[in-house]
Short mmCIF file of C-alpha atoms in Angstrom, two decimals:
data_model
loop_
_atom_site.label_atom_id
_atom_site.label_comp_id
_atom_site.label_asym_id
_atom_site.label_seq_id
_atom_site.Cartn_x
_atom_site.Cartn_y
_atom_site.Cartn_z
CA MET A 197 -14.82 24.22 8.76
CA ARG A 198 -14.97 20.96 10.74
CA ARG A 199 -18.12 20.49 12.78
CA PHE A 200 -17.84 19.10 16.29
CA ASN A 201 -20.50 18.88 18.96
CA ILE A 202 -19.50 19.45 22.58
CA ALA A 203 -19.73 15.79 23.60
CA LEU A 204 -17.65 14.67 20.69
CA LEU A 205 -15.01 17.33 21.35
CA ALA A 206 -14.69 16.12 24.94
CA ALA A 207 -14.31 12.55 23.76
CA LEU A 208 -11.64 13.55 21.26
CA THR A 209 -9.75 15.55 23.92
CA LEU A 210 -9.67 12.45 26.08
CA SER A 211 -8.52 10.40 23.09
CA THR A 212 -5.62 12.81 22.52
CA ALA A 213 -4.58 12.62 26.17
CA LEU A 214 -4.42 8.84 25.92
CA SER A 215 -2.62 8.81 22.57
CA THR A 216 0.01 6.38 23.84
CA ALA A 217 -2.65 3.70 24.43
CA PRO A 218 -3.47 1.19 21.71
CA ALA A 219 -6.54 1.77 19.59
CA GLN A 220 -8.34 -1.08 21.28
CA ALA A 221 -8.33 0.90 24.59
CA HIS A 222 -10.90 3.32 23.13
CA ASP A 223 -13.72 0.78 22.80
CA ARG A 224 -15.95 2.73 25.27
CA THR A 225 -15.87 5.99 23.34
CA PRO A 226 -18.88 6.70 21.09
CA PRO A 227 -18.30 5.87 17.41
CA LEU A 228 -16.88 8.78 15.51
CA GLY A 229 -19.18 9.81 12.69
CA LEU A 230 -20.59 12.39 10.31
CA ALA A 231 -20.03 15.27 12.69
CA ASN A 232 -16.35 14.95 11.87
CA CYS A 233 -16.92 15.59 8.17
CA THR A 234 -17.47 18.37 5.67
CA ALA A 235 -18.81 17.80 2.16
CA THR A 236 -15.35 16.81 0.90
CA ALA A 237 -13.32 15.50 3.85
CA CYS A 238 -13.40 13.91 7.27
CA HIS A 239 -10.95 14.23 10.16
CA PHE A 240 -10.87 11.99 13.19
CA ASP A 241 -8.60 12.77 16.16
CA VAL A 242 -7.57 9.21 16.91
CA PRO A 243 -4.20 7.85 18.02
CA PRO A 244 -2.09 5.56 15.81
CA GLY A 245 -3.67 2.18 15.41
CA THR A 246 -5.93 0.17 13.10
CA TYR A 247 -9.51 1.31 12.49
CA ASP A 248 -12.63 -0.01 10.78
CA VAL A 249 -14.48 2.53 8.67
CA THR A 250 -18.06 1.93 7.58
CA VAL A 251 -19.65 4.38 5.15
CA ARG A 252 -23.11 4.80 3.70
CA LEU A 253 -22.91 6.37 0.26
CA GLY A 254 -25.59 8.03 -1.85
CA GLY A 255 -28.63 10.20 -1.37
CA ASP A 256 -31.46 11.92 -3.20
CA ALA A 257 -29.47 12.42 -6.40
CA ALA A 258 -27.36 9.96 -8.35
CA ALA A 259 -23.84 9.91 -6.96
CA SER A 260 -20.40 8.38 -7.45
CA THR A 261 -18.01 8.38 -4.53
CA ALA A 262 -14.41 7.33 -3.96
CA ILE A 263 -12.47 7.61 -0.69
CA THR A 264 -8.75 8.21 -0.18
CA GLY A 265 -6.97 8.69 3.11
CA GLU A 266 -3.84 9.78 4.87
CA THR A 267 -1.06 10.23 2.27
CA ARG A 268 -3.14 9.70 -0.87
CA ARG A 269 -3.99 6.05 -0.17
CA SER A 270 -6.87 4.67 -2.21
CA LEU A 271 -9.18 3.13 0.38
CA LEU A 272 -12.44 2.69 -1.53
CA PRO A 273 -12.85 2.60 -5.30
CA GLU A 274 -15.37 4.85 -6.97
CA THR A 275 -18.82 3.54 -6.15
CA ALA A 276 -21.95 4.61 -8.06
CA THR A 277 -25.35 4.95 -6.39
CA ALA A 278 -28.70 5.60 -8.11
CA ALA A 279 -30.91 8.51 -7.11
CA GLY A 280 -32.73 7.81 -3.88
CA ARG A 281 -30.53 4.82 -3.07
CA THR A 282 -27.63 4.24 -0.69
CA VAL A 283 -25.04 1.48 -0.31
CA THR A 284 -22.88 0.53 2.66
CA ARG A 285 -19.19 -0.21 2.31
CA SER A 286 -16.47 -0.96 4.89
CA PHE A 287 -12.70 -0.99 4.96
CA THR A 288 -9.89 -1.13 7.52
CA VAL A 289 -7.19 1.54 7.63
CA ASN A 290 -3.77 1.81 9.27
CA VAL A 291 -3.05 5.10 11.07
CA ARG A 292 0.60 5.75 11.85
CA THR A 293 3.27 8.42 12.21
CA PRO A 294 4.80 9.23 9.76
CA GLU A 295 1.57 8.63 7.87
CA GLY A 296 3.31 8.14 4.50
CA GLU A 297 6.93 7.21 3.76
CA PRO A 298 8.83 6.22 6.92
CA THR A 299 11.57 8.80 6.31
CA GLY A 300 9.07 11.53 5.28
CA PRO A 301 7.23 14.17 7.29
CA ASP A 302 4.91 13.12 10.12
CA GLY A 303 1.81 14.36 8.35
CA THR A 304 -1.45 15.27 10.12
CA PRO A 305 -2.21 13.51 13.44
CA GLY A 306 -5.27 11.31 13.41
CA LEU A 307 -7.18 9.85 10.50
CA ASP A 308 -7.91 12.02 7.45
CA LEU A 309 -10.22 10.89 4.65
CA ALA A 310 -10.95 12.72 1.40
CA LEU A 311 -14.19 12.25 -0.57
CA GLY A 312 -13.68 12.11 -4.32
CA GLY A 313 -15.29 10.67 -7.39
CA THR A 314 -17.40 12.36 -10.05
CA ALA A 315 -20.27 13.22 -7.65
CA PRO A 316 -19.39 12.33 -4.05
CA ALA A 317 -22.17 11.79 -1.51
CA LEU A 318 -21.55 10.61 2.02
CA ALA A 319 -24.73 9.83 3.94
CA ASP A 320 -23.11 8.42 7.07
CA ILE A 321 -19.75 7.22 8.42
CA ARG A 322 -18.59 5.36 11.52
CA VAL A 323 -14.98 4.86 12.68
CA THR A 324 -14.21 2.28 15.36
CA PRO A 325 -11.08 0.48 16.57
CA ALA A 326 -10.44 -2.68 14.54
CA HIS A 327 -10.39 -6.04 16.26
CA HIS A 328 -8.27 -8.93 14.96
CA ALA A 329 -7.56 -7.25 11.61
CA ARG A 330 -5.14 -9.06 9.33
CA GLN A 331 -2.12 -6.87 8.62
CA ILE A 332 -0.20 -6.69 5.35
CA ILE A 333 3.13 -4.92 5.83
CA LEU A 334 4.94 -3.63 2.75
CA ILE A 335 8.71 -3.26 2.48
CA GLY A 336 9.83 -1.65 -0.76
CA ASP A 337 10.98 1.36 -2.74
CA SER A 338 9.40 4.28 -4.63
CA THR A 339 7.45 1.94 -6.92
CA VAL A 340 5.62 0.59 -3.83
CA CYS A 341 5.43 3.49 -1.37
CA ASP A 342 2.73 5.98 -0.48
CA GLN A 343 3.89 8.72 -2.82
CA PRO A 344 3.26 12.20 -1.37
CA GLY A 345 2.59 14.06 -4.61
CA ASP A 346 0.62 13.74 -7.82
CA PRO A 347 1.13 12.31 -10.46
CA TYR A 348 3.28 9.65 -8.68
CA SER A 349 1.77 6.57 -7.10
CA GLY A 350 3.19 3.31 -5.77
CA TRP A 351 1.28 0.05 -6.11
CA GLY A 352 1.21 -0.26 -2.33
CA GLN A 353 -0.67 3.05 -2.22
CA GLN A 354 -3.41 1.58 -4.38
CA LEU A 355 -3.60 -1.86 -2.75
CA PRO A 356 -6.00 -0.94 0.12
CA GLN A 357 -8.91 -0.26 -2.26
CA PHE A 358 -8.87 -3.94 -3.22
CA LEU A 359 -9.30 -5.10 0.38
CA ARG A 360 -12.44 -5.31 2.51
CA LYS A 361 -12.91 -4.74 6.23
CA GLY A 362 -10.64 -6.98 8.27
CA VAL A 363 -7.43 -6.46 6.29
CA SER A 364 -5.23 -3.40 6.63
CA VAL A 365 -2.13 -2.30 4.69
CA ALA A 366 0.82 -0.82 6.59
CA ASN A 367 3.00 0.54 3.82
CA TYR A 368 6.59 0.96 5.02
CA ALA A 369 8.07 1.27 1.55
CA ASP A 370 10.35 4.25 1.09
CA SER A 371 11.70 6.05 -1.95
CA GLY A 372 15.29 5.41 -2.98
CA GLU A 373 15.88 2.37 -0.76
CA SER A 374 17.91 -0.73 -1.57
CA THR A 375 18.23 -3.89 0.48
CA VAL A 376 21.43 -2.35 1.91
CA THR A 377 19.91 0.97 2.99
CA TYR A 378 16.63 -0.54 4.19
CA LEU A 379 18.42 -2.82 6.62
CA GLU A 380 20.79 -0.09 7.79
CA ASN A 381 18.24 2.66 8.53
CA PRO A 382 16.60 2.49 11.98
CA LEU A 383 13.56 4.29 10.57
CA LEU A 384 13.05 1.39 8.17
CA TRP A 385 13.84 -2.22 9.14
CA GLY A 386 14.64 -1.15 12.72
CA THR A 387 11.10 0.26 12.99
CA VAL A 388 9.23 -2.35 10.97
CA GLU A 389 10.63 -5.52 12.52
CA PRO A 390 9.16 -4.95 16.00
CA LEU A 391 5.75 -4.19 14.47
CA ILE A 392 5.43 -7.62 12.85
CA HIS A 393 2.88 -9.79 14.62
CA PRO A 394 2.30 -13.53 14.24
CA GLY A 395 0.29 -14.18 11.10
CA ASP A 396 1.11 -10.88 9.42
CA LEU A 397 1.91 -10.96 5.73
CA VAL A 398 5.10 -9.06 4.92
CA LEU A 399 5.66 -8.32 1.25
CA VAL A 400 9.21 -7.41 0.24
CA GLN A 401 10.01 -5.72 -3.11
CA LEU A 402 13.50 -4.22 -3.07
CA ALA A 403 15.62 -4.20 -6.25
CA HIS A 404 15.31 -0.95 -8.19
CA ASN A 405 17.99 0.77 -6.14
CA ASP A 406 20.37 -2.18 -5.68
CA LYS A 407 22.26 -0.88 -8.70
CA THR A 408 25.71 -1.62 -7.28
CA THR A 409 24.92 -4.45 -4.83
CA ASP A 410 26.86 -7.64 -5.56
CA GLU A 411 25.02 -10.92 -5.78
CA ALA A 412 26.28 -12.40 -2.48
CA THR A 413 25.30 -9.26 -0.55
CA TYR A 414 21.92 -8.99 -2.22
CA ARG A 415 21.15 -12.64 -1.49
CA ALA A 416 22.28 -12.29 2.13
CA ASN A 417 20.16 -9.17 2.63
CA LEU A 418 17.04 -10.93 1.35
CA GLU A 419 17.76 -13.88 3.62
CA THR A 420 18.17 -11.52 6.58
CA LEU A 421 14.77 -9.99 5.89
CA VAL A 422 13.15 -13.39 5.52
CA ALA A 423 14.69 -14.66 8.76
CA GLY A 424 13.70 -11.52 10.68
CA ILE A 425 10.09 -11.74 9.48
CA ARG A 426 9.85 -15.39 10.41
CA ASP A 427 11.44 -14.80 13.82
CA ARG A 428 8.55 -12.43 14.60
CA GLY A 429 5.97 -14.98 13.45
CA GLY A 430 5.21 -13.18 10.20
CA ARG A 431 4.85 -14.75 6.79
CA PRO A 432 7.34 -13.37 4.25
CA VAL A 433 6.38 -12.94 0.62
CA LEU A 434 9.14 -12.03 -1.83
CA VAL A 435 8.00 -9.88 -4.74
CA THR A 436 10.13 -9.40 -7.83
CA PRO A 437 10.23 -5.75 -9.00
CA ILE A 438 7.94 -4.22 -11.58
CA VAL A 439 9.69 -3.83 -14.94
CA ARG A 440 10.98 -0.60 -16.31
CA ARG A 441 9.22 0.42 -19.53
CA TRP A 442 12.31 0.09 -21.74
CA PHE A 443 11.58 -1.52 -25.08
CA ASN A 444 13.90 -3.21 -27.56
CA ALA A 445 13.48 -2.40 -31.22
CA ASP A 446 11.37 -5.55 -31.65
CA GLY A 447 8.84 -4.49 -28.99
CA THR A 448 10.12 -6.76 -26.22
CA LEU A 449 11.52 -5.90 -22.81
CA ASP A 450 14.39 -8.39 -22.90
CA ASN A 451 17.16 -6.04 -21.83
CA ASP A 452 19.02 -5.33 -18.61
CA ILE A 453 17.37 -1.96 -17.93
CA ALA A 454 13.81 -3.29 -18.27
CA LEU A 455 14.47 -6.49 -16.33
CA LEU A 456 16.50 -5.06 -13.47
CA VAL A 457 19.91 -6.55 -14.15
CA ASN A 458 22.16 -4.21 -12.22
CA GLY A 459 25.48 -2.55 -13.09
CA LEU A 460 27.44 -5.54 -11.83
CA GLY A 461 25.47 -7.92 -14.02
CA VAL A 462 23.38 -9.27 -11.17
CA ASP A 463 19.96 -10.51 -12.31
CA LEU A 464 18.08 -9.17 -9.28
CA PRO A 465 14.71 -10.81 -10.00
CA GLY A 466 16.57 -14.05 -10.65
CA VAL A 467 18.20 -13.87 -7.22
CA ILE A 468 14.81 -13.17 -5.59
CA ARG A 469 13.36 -16.27 -7.30
CA SER A 470 16.33 -18.32 -6.11
CA VAL A 471 16.07 -17.17 -2.49
CA ALA A 472 12.31 -17.84 -2.48
CA ALA A 473 12.92 -21.38 -3.72
CA THR A 474 15.79 -22.07 -1.33
CA GLU A 475 14.06 -20.62 1.73
CA GLY A 476 10.62 -21.98 0.93
CA VAL A 477 9.14 -18.47 0.71
CA THR A 478 6.03 -17.53 -1.23
CA LEU A 479 6.98 -15.69 -4.44
CA ILE A 480 4.99 -13.14 -6.41
CA ASP A 481 6.76 -12.80 -9.74
CA LEU A 482 5.66 -9.25 -10.52
CA THR A 483 8.56 -8.88 -12.97
CA ALA A 484 7.18 -11.60 -15.21
CA GLN A 485 3.61 -10.39 -14.86
CA THR A 486 4.36 -6.74 -15.58
CA LYS A 487 6.65 -7.71 -18.47
CA ALA A 488 3.85 -9.66 -20.12
CA LEU A 489 1.38 -6.85 -19.56
CA VAL A 490 3.58 -4.06 -20.81
CA GLU A 491 4.58 -6.03 -23.91
CA SER A 492 0.96 -6.85 -24.65
CA LEU A 493 0.03 -3.16 -24.50
CA GLY A 494 2.96 -2.19 -26.71
CA VAL A 495 5.05 0.95 -26.92
CA GLU A 496 2.13 3.37 -27.05
CA GLY A 497 -0.47 1.59 -24.94
CA SER A 498 1.91 1.02 -22.04
CA LYS A 499 2.73 4.72 -21.64
CA ALA A 500 -0.38 5.23 -19.50
CA LEU A 501 0.90 2.76 -16.88
CA TYR A 502 3.99 4.81 -16.23
CA LEU A 503 4.73 8.55 -16.02
CA TYR A 504 6.05 8.73 -19.58
CA ASN A 505 3.45 11.28 -20.71
CA GLU A 506 3.84 13.44 -17.61
CA LYS A 507 7.55 13.11 -16.78
CA LYS A 508 9.21 11.00 -19.50
CA ASP A 509 9.61 8.54 -16.63
CA ASN A 510 9.62 4.83 -17.50
CA THR A 511 10.19 3.54 -13.96
CA HIS A 512 7.53 5.12 -11.75
CA THR A 513 3.86 4.44 -12.25
CA SER A 514 0.87 6.69 -12.66
CA ALA A 515 -2.14 6.22 -10.40
CA HIS A 516 -3.65 4.11 -13.19
CA GLY A 517 -0.55 1.95 -13.54
CA ALA A 518 -0.16 1.55 -9.79
CA THR A 519 -3.77 0.46 -9.54
CA VAL A 520 -3.33 -2.12 -12.30
CA TYR A 521 -0.22 -3.50 -10.65
CA ALA A 522 -1.86 -3.53 -7.21
CA GLY A 523 -4.60 -5.64 -8.79
CA LEU A 524 -1.94 -8.16 -9.89
CA VAL A 525 -0.69 -8.35 -6.30
CA ARG A 526 -4.25 -8.81 -5.03
CA ASP A 527 -4.81 -11.65 -7.49
CA ALA A 528 -1.55 -13.34 -6.50
CA LEU A 529 -2.38 -13.19 -2.80
CA VAL A 530 -5.73 -14.85 -3.42
CA ALA A 531 -4.32 -17.43 -5.84
CA ARG A 532 -1.71 -18.44 -3.23
CA HIS A 533 -4.38 -18.67 -0.54
CA LEU A 534 -2.78 -15.92 1.52
CA LEU A 535 -6.04 -13.96 1.58
CA PRO A 536 -9.56 -15.41 1.48
CA GLU A 537 -11.68 -14.28 -1.44
CA ASP A 538 -14.26 -12.72 0.85
CA ARG A 539 -11.64 -10.21 2.04
CA VAL A 540 -10.88 -8.75 -1.37
CA ARG A 541 -12.77 -6.54 -3.80
CA VAL A 542 -13.00 -7.74 -7.36
CA GLY A 543 -13.08 -5.43 -10.38
#
């Protein structure tokens, strides 16, 4: 049962009535806090927008707390606290409708957080509208998106836990999409493009479903996305796709299935690299990085990154694999000076 006092309920009713206003319009409302929480979850009746969340974790007993939100997004990694001690952590979260995949269900209005970890303990929480937060927008497919159901997880779903207050992730990746379908669907590019603000980072990873896209079309589609992002003042980042876990007999991944060479013989990661070079766009070569990692782990060790054990699936990642791959993206953003080090979590 959610616990609301009368004053807070009145404030939330007013917030609902003004749901078309931006989050920043609610600066005068009292901070939303612990009254909105149970022992395992919190719900805040806020309109779509970007919010800073500050939590105090711990208590009388030793505890270990992780926080997820909305459609299974990892917002804060598991954090241990000693008995009698508390720690304060902050993060910034994007609230939108639909709250997960753009073509999926709307989800629950407002901001929902779930308390997890081996022994969760929330001592206090405050939710306030974010000011001047840096936005990372994700355009991608099922290997990136906010997957609605366990055991699936996209790397974009795990990326927020690596970011501190002041940077939010707006994940507009969607299962089954190619460059062709993403550009055609008004719920996808037609929705995302107007949301891009000057200075936003926009990461694009589309390749897994371009199975029958010819090279000229694929190249043109990537160029269209790059131009559209730049026209809005955003900074495009092209990301080559994660590899499929498809080994050769010698333990390498040097085959078309693993390295995303499509049915027409188009080397999709190769085209992405070429467009990045021609257009002067930042490149994150996730294909090369995930290839090296999967090969280093070998046939058996790499199974845990994907859903091989659960679903005999060598394309989609487990929560563990998605977290590892999100860490690679975090490292690449820092290495390319797209995010300052004080805005990322290490480890």
